[in-house]
CSV table of C-alpha atoms in Angstrom, one decimal:
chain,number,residue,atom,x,y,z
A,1,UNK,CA,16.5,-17.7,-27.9
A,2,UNK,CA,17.2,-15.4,-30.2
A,3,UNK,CA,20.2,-13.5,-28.9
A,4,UNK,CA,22.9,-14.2,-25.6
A,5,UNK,CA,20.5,-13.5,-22.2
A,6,UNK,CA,21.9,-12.3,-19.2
A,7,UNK,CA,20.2,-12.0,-15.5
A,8,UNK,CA,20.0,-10.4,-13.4
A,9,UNK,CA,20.4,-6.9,-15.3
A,10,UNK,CA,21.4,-5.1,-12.1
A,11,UNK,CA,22.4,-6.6,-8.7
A,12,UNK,CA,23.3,-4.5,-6.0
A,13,UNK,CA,24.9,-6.6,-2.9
A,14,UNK,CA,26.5,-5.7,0.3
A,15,UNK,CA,30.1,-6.6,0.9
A,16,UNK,CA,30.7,-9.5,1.8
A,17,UNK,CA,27.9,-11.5,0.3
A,18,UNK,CA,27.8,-14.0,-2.5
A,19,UNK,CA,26.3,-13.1,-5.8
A,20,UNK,CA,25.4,-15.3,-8.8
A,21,UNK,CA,25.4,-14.0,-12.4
A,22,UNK,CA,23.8,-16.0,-15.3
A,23,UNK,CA,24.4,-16.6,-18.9
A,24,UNK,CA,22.0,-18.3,-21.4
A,25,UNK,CA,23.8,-18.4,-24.7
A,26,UNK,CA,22.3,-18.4,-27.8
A,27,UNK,CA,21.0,-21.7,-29.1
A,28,UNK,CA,23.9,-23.9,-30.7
A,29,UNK,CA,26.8,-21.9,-30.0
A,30,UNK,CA,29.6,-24.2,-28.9
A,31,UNK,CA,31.7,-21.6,-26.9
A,32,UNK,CA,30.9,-18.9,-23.9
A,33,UNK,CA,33.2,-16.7,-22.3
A,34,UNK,CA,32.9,-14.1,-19.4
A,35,UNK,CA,34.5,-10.6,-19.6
A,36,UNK,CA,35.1,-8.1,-16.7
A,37,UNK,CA,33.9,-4.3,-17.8
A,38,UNK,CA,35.0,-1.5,-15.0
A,39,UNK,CA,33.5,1.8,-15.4
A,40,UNK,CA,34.7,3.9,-18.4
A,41,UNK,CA,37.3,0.5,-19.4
A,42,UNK,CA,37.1,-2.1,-22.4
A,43,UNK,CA,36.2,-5.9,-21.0
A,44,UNK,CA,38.9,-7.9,-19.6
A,45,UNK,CA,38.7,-11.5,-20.1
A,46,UNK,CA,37.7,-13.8,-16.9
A,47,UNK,CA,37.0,-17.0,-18.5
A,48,UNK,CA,36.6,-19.6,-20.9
A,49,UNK,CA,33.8,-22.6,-21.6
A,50,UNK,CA,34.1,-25.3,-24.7
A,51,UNK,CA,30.3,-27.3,-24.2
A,52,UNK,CA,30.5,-28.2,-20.5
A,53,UNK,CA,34.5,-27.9,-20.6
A,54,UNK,CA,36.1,-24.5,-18.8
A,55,UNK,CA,39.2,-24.3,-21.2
A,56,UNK,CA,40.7,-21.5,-19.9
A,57,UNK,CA,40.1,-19.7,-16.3
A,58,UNK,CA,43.4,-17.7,-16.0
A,59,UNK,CA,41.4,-14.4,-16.4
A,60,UNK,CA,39.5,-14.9,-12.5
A,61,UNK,CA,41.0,-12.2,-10.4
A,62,UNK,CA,41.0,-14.2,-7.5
A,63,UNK,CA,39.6,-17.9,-5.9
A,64,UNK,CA,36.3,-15.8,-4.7
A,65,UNK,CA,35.4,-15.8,-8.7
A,66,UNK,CA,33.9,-19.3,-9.8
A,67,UNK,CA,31.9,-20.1,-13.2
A,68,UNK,CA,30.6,-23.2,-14.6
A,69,UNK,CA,28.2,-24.8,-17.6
A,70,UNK,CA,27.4,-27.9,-16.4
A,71,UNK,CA,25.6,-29.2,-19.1
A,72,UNK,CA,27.0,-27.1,-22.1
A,73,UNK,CA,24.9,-24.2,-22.5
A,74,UNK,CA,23.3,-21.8,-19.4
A,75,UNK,CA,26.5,-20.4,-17.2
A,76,UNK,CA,26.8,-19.1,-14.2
A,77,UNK,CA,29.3,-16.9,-12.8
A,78,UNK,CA,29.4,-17.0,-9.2
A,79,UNK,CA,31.8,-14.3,-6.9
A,80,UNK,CA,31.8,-15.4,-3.0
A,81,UNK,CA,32.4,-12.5,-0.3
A,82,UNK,CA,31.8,-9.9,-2.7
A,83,UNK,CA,34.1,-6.6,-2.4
A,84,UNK,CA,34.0,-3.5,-4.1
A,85,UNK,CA,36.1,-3.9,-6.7
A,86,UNK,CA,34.0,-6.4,-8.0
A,87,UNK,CA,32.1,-3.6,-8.9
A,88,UNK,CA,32.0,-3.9,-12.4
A,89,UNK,CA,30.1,-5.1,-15.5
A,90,UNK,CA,29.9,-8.8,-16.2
A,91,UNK,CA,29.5,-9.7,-20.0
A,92,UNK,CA,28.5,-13.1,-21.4
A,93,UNK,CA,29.6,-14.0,-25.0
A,94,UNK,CA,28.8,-16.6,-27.2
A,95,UNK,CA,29.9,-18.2,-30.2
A,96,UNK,CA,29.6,-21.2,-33.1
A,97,UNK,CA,33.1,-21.9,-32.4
A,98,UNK,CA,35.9,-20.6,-31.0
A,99,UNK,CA,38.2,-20.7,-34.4
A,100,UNK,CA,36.3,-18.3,-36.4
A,101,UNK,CA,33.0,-17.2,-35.6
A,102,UNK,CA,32.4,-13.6,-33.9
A,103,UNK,CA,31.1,-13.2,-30.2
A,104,UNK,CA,28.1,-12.3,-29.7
A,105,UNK,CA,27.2,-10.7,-26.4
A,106,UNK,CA,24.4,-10.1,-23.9
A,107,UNK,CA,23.2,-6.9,-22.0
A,108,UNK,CA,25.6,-7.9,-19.2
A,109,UNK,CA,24.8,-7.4,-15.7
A,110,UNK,CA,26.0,-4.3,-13.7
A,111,UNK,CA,27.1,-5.4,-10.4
A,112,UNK,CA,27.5,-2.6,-7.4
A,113,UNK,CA,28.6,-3.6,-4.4
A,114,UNK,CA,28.0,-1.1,-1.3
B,1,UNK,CA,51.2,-10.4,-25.1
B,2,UNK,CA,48.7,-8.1,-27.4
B,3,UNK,CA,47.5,-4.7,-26.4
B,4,UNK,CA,45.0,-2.8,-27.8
B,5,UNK,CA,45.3,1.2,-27.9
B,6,UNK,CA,42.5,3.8,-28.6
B,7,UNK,CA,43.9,7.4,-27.8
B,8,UNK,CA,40.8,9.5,-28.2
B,9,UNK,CA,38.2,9.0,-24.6
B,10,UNK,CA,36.1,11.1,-26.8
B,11,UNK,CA,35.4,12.6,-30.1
B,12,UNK,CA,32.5,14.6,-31.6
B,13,UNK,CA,31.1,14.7,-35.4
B,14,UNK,CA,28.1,17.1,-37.1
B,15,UNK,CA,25.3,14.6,-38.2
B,16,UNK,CA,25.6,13.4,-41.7
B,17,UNK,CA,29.5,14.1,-41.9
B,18,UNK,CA,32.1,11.7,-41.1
B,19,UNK,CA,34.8,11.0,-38.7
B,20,UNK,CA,37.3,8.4,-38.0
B,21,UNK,CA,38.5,6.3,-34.8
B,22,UNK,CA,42.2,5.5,-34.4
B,23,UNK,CA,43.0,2.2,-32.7
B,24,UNK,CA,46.7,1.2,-32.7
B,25,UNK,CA,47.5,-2.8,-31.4
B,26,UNK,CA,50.9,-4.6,-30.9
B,27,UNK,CA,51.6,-7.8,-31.6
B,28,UNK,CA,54.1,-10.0,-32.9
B,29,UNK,CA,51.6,-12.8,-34.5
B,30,UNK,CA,51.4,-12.6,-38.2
B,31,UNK,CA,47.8,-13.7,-38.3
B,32,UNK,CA,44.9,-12.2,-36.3
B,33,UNK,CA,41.5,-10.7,-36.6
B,34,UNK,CA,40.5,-7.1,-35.7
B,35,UNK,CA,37.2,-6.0,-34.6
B,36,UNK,CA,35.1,-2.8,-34.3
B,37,UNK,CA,32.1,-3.2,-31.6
B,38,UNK,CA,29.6,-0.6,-30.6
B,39,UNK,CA,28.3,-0.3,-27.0
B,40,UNK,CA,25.3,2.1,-27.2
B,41,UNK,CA,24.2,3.0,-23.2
B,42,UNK,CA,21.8,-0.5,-23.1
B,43,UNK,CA,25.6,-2.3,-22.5
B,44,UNK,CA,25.0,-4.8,-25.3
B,45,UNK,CA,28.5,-5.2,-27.7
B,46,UNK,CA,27.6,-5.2,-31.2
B,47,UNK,CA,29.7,-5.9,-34.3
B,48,UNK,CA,30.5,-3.1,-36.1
B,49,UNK,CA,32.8,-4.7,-38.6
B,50,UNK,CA,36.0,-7.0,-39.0
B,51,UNK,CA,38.9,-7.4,-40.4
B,52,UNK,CA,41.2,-11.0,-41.7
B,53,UNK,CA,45.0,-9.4,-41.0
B,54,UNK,CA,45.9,-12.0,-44.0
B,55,UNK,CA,43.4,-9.8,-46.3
B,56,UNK,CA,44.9,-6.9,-47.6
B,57,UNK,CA,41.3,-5.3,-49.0
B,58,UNK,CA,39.9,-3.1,-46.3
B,59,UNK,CA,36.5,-3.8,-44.5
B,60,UNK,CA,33.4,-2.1,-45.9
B,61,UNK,CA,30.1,-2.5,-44.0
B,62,UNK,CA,27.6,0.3,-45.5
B,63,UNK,CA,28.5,3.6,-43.8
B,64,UNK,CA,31.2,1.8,-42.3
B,65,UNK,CA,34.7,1.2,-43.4
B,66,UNK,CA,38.1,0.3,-41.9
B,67,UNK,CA,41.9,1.8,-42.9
B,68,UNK,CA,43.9,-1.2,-41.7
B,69,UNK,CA,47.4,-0.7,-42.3
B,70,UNK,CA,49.3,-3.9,-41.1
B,71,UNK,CA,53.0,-2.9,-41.0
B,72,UNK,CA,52.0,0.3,-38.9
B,73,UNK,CA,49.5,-2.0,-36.7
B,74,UNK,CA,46.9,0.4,-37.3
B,75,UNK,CA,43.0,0.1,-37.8
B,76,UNK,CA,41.2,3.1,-37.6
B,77,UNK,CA,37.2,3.4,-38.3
B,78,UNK,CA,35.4,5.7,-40.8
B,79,UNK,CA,32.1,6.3,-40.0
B,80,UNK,CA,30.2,8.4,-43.2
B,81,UNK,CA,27.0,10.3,-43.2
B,82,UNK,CA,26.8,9.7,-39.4
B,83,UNK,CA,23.9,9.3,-37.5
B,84,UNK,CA,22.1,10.3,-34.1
B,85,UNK,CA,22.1,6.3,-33.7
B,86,UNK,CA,26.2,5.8,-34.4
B,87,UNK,CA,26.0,7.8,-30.7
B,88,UNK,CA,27.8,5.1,-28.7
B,89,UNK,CA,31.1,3.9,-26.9
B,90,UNK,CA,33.4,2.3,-29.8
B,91,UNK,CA,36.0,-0.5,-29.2
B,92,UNK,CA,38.5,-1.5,-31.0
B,93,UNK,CA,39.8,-5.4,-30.2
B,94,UNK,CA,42.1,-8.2,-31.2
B,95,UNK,CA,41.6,-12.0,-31.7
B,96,UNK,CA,44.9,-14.0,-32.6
B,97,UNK,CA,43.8,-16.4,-35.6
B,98,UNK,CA,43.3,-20.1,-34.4
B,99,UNK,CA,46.7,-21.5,-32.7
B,100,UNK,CA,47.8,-18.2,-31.6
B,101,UNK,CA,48.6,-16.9,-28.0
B,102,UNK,CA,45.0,-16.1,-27.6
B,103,UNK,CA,42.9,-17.8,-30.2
B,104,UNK,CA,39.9,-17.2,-28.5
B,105,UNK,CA,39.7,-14.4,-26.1
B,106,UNK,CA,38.9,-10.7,-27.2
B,107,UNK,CA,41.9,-8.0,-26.1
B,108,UNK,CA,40.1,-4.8,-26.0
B,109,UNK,CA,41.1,-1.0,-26.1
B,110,UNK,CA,39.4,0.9,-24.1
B,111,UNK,CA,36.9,2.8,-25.7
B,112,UNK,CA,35.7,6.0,-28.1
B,113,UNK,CA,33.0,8.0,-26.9
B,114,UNK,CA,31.7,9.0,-30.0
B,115,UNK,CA,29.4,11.9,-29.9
B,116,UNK,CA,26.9,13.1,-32.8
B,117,UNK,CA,25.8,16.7,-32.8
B,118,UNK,CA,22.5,17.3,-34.4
């Protein structure tokens, strides 16, 4: 497509539940990355994604926060027993590379758990 | 590890005259990009404008323009003849250059509310 896709744009779950967030990148681009955006903050970085290969993950807040790219392009950022400082926005960046390229990003998805 | 500072939450500007965004960084890499992105209230981060630190020539993208000064670690924003349409939150972030601590993750400040009066 034409730009970085993200869905759902809003998903409101109840604590406790697990939640899937996805990432279509833009056609091409070699690397995606997920950032954490709290309300009225800049992103934080969660993670990582070379093609299919999740370079770095040291970003995940905890082992409830999961993401993979199986086959190099969609991602899917997946938080199990959701609490509510996962609250957040979720932004999906793409890029050519990783070396040199700028990030180009989606809508994100604003997450509010109750 | 790199930080990103933006000391103004908010700042405020008459349409069609022109005001600046400080951002401040630390680091102790000598090569590293700097970006500006916009995030209007639809979420979406768009480029705004960056900077190579290796160039010493400033950033000019139509209206806007960037002061980098590289010994001071600052890189402020000047945005001219501003527009109802500049109205956005403003970010300020740091890439280190390929080998670097973090050659691929963006360190971000956290935001300019930029407001444009009519």
């Amino acid at each position: 497509g034409a730009g970085v896709s993200q869905s759902p744009r809003y998903k409101v779950a109840k604590r406790g539940q697990d939640v899937a967030l996805r990432c279509d990148p833009i056609s091409g681009h070699v690397s995606l990355f997920w950032y954490q955006q709290a309300l009225g903050q800049g992103p934080e970085f969660l993670t990582y994604f070379q093609n299919e290969a999740q370079l770095d993950k040291s970003g995940l807040p905890s082992d409830r926060f999961f993401a993979e790219r199986p086959e190099g392009s969609v991602s899917t950022l997946k938080i199990q027993r959701t609490q509510q400082e996962d609250s957040a926005v979720y932004l999906c960046a793409s890029s050519l590379d990783r070396a040199h390229q700028p990030q180009h990003f989606g809508d994100g998805t604003r997450l509010s758990i109750l | 590890a790199q930080t990103v500072t933006q000391s103004q939450p908010e700042m405020s500007v008459q349409e069609a005259e022109t005001v600046t965004l400080s951002c401040t960084y630390d680091t102790s890499e000598s090569d590293y990009y700097l970006f500006w992105y916009k995030q209007p209230p639809s979420r979406q981060m768009i480029l705004v404008i960056r900077q190579e630190a290796y160039k010493q020539q400033n950033a000019t993208e139509n209206r806007f323009s960037v002061n980098f000064q590289k010994a001071a670690k600052s890189f402020s924003l000047k945005i001219s003849d501003s527009q109802l349409g500049d109205a956005a939150m403003y970010f300020c972030a740091y890439r280190s250059a390929p080998g670097g601590a973090s050659n691929y993750q963006l360190i971000w400040g956290a935001g300019t509310k930029l407001i444009i009066k009519p």
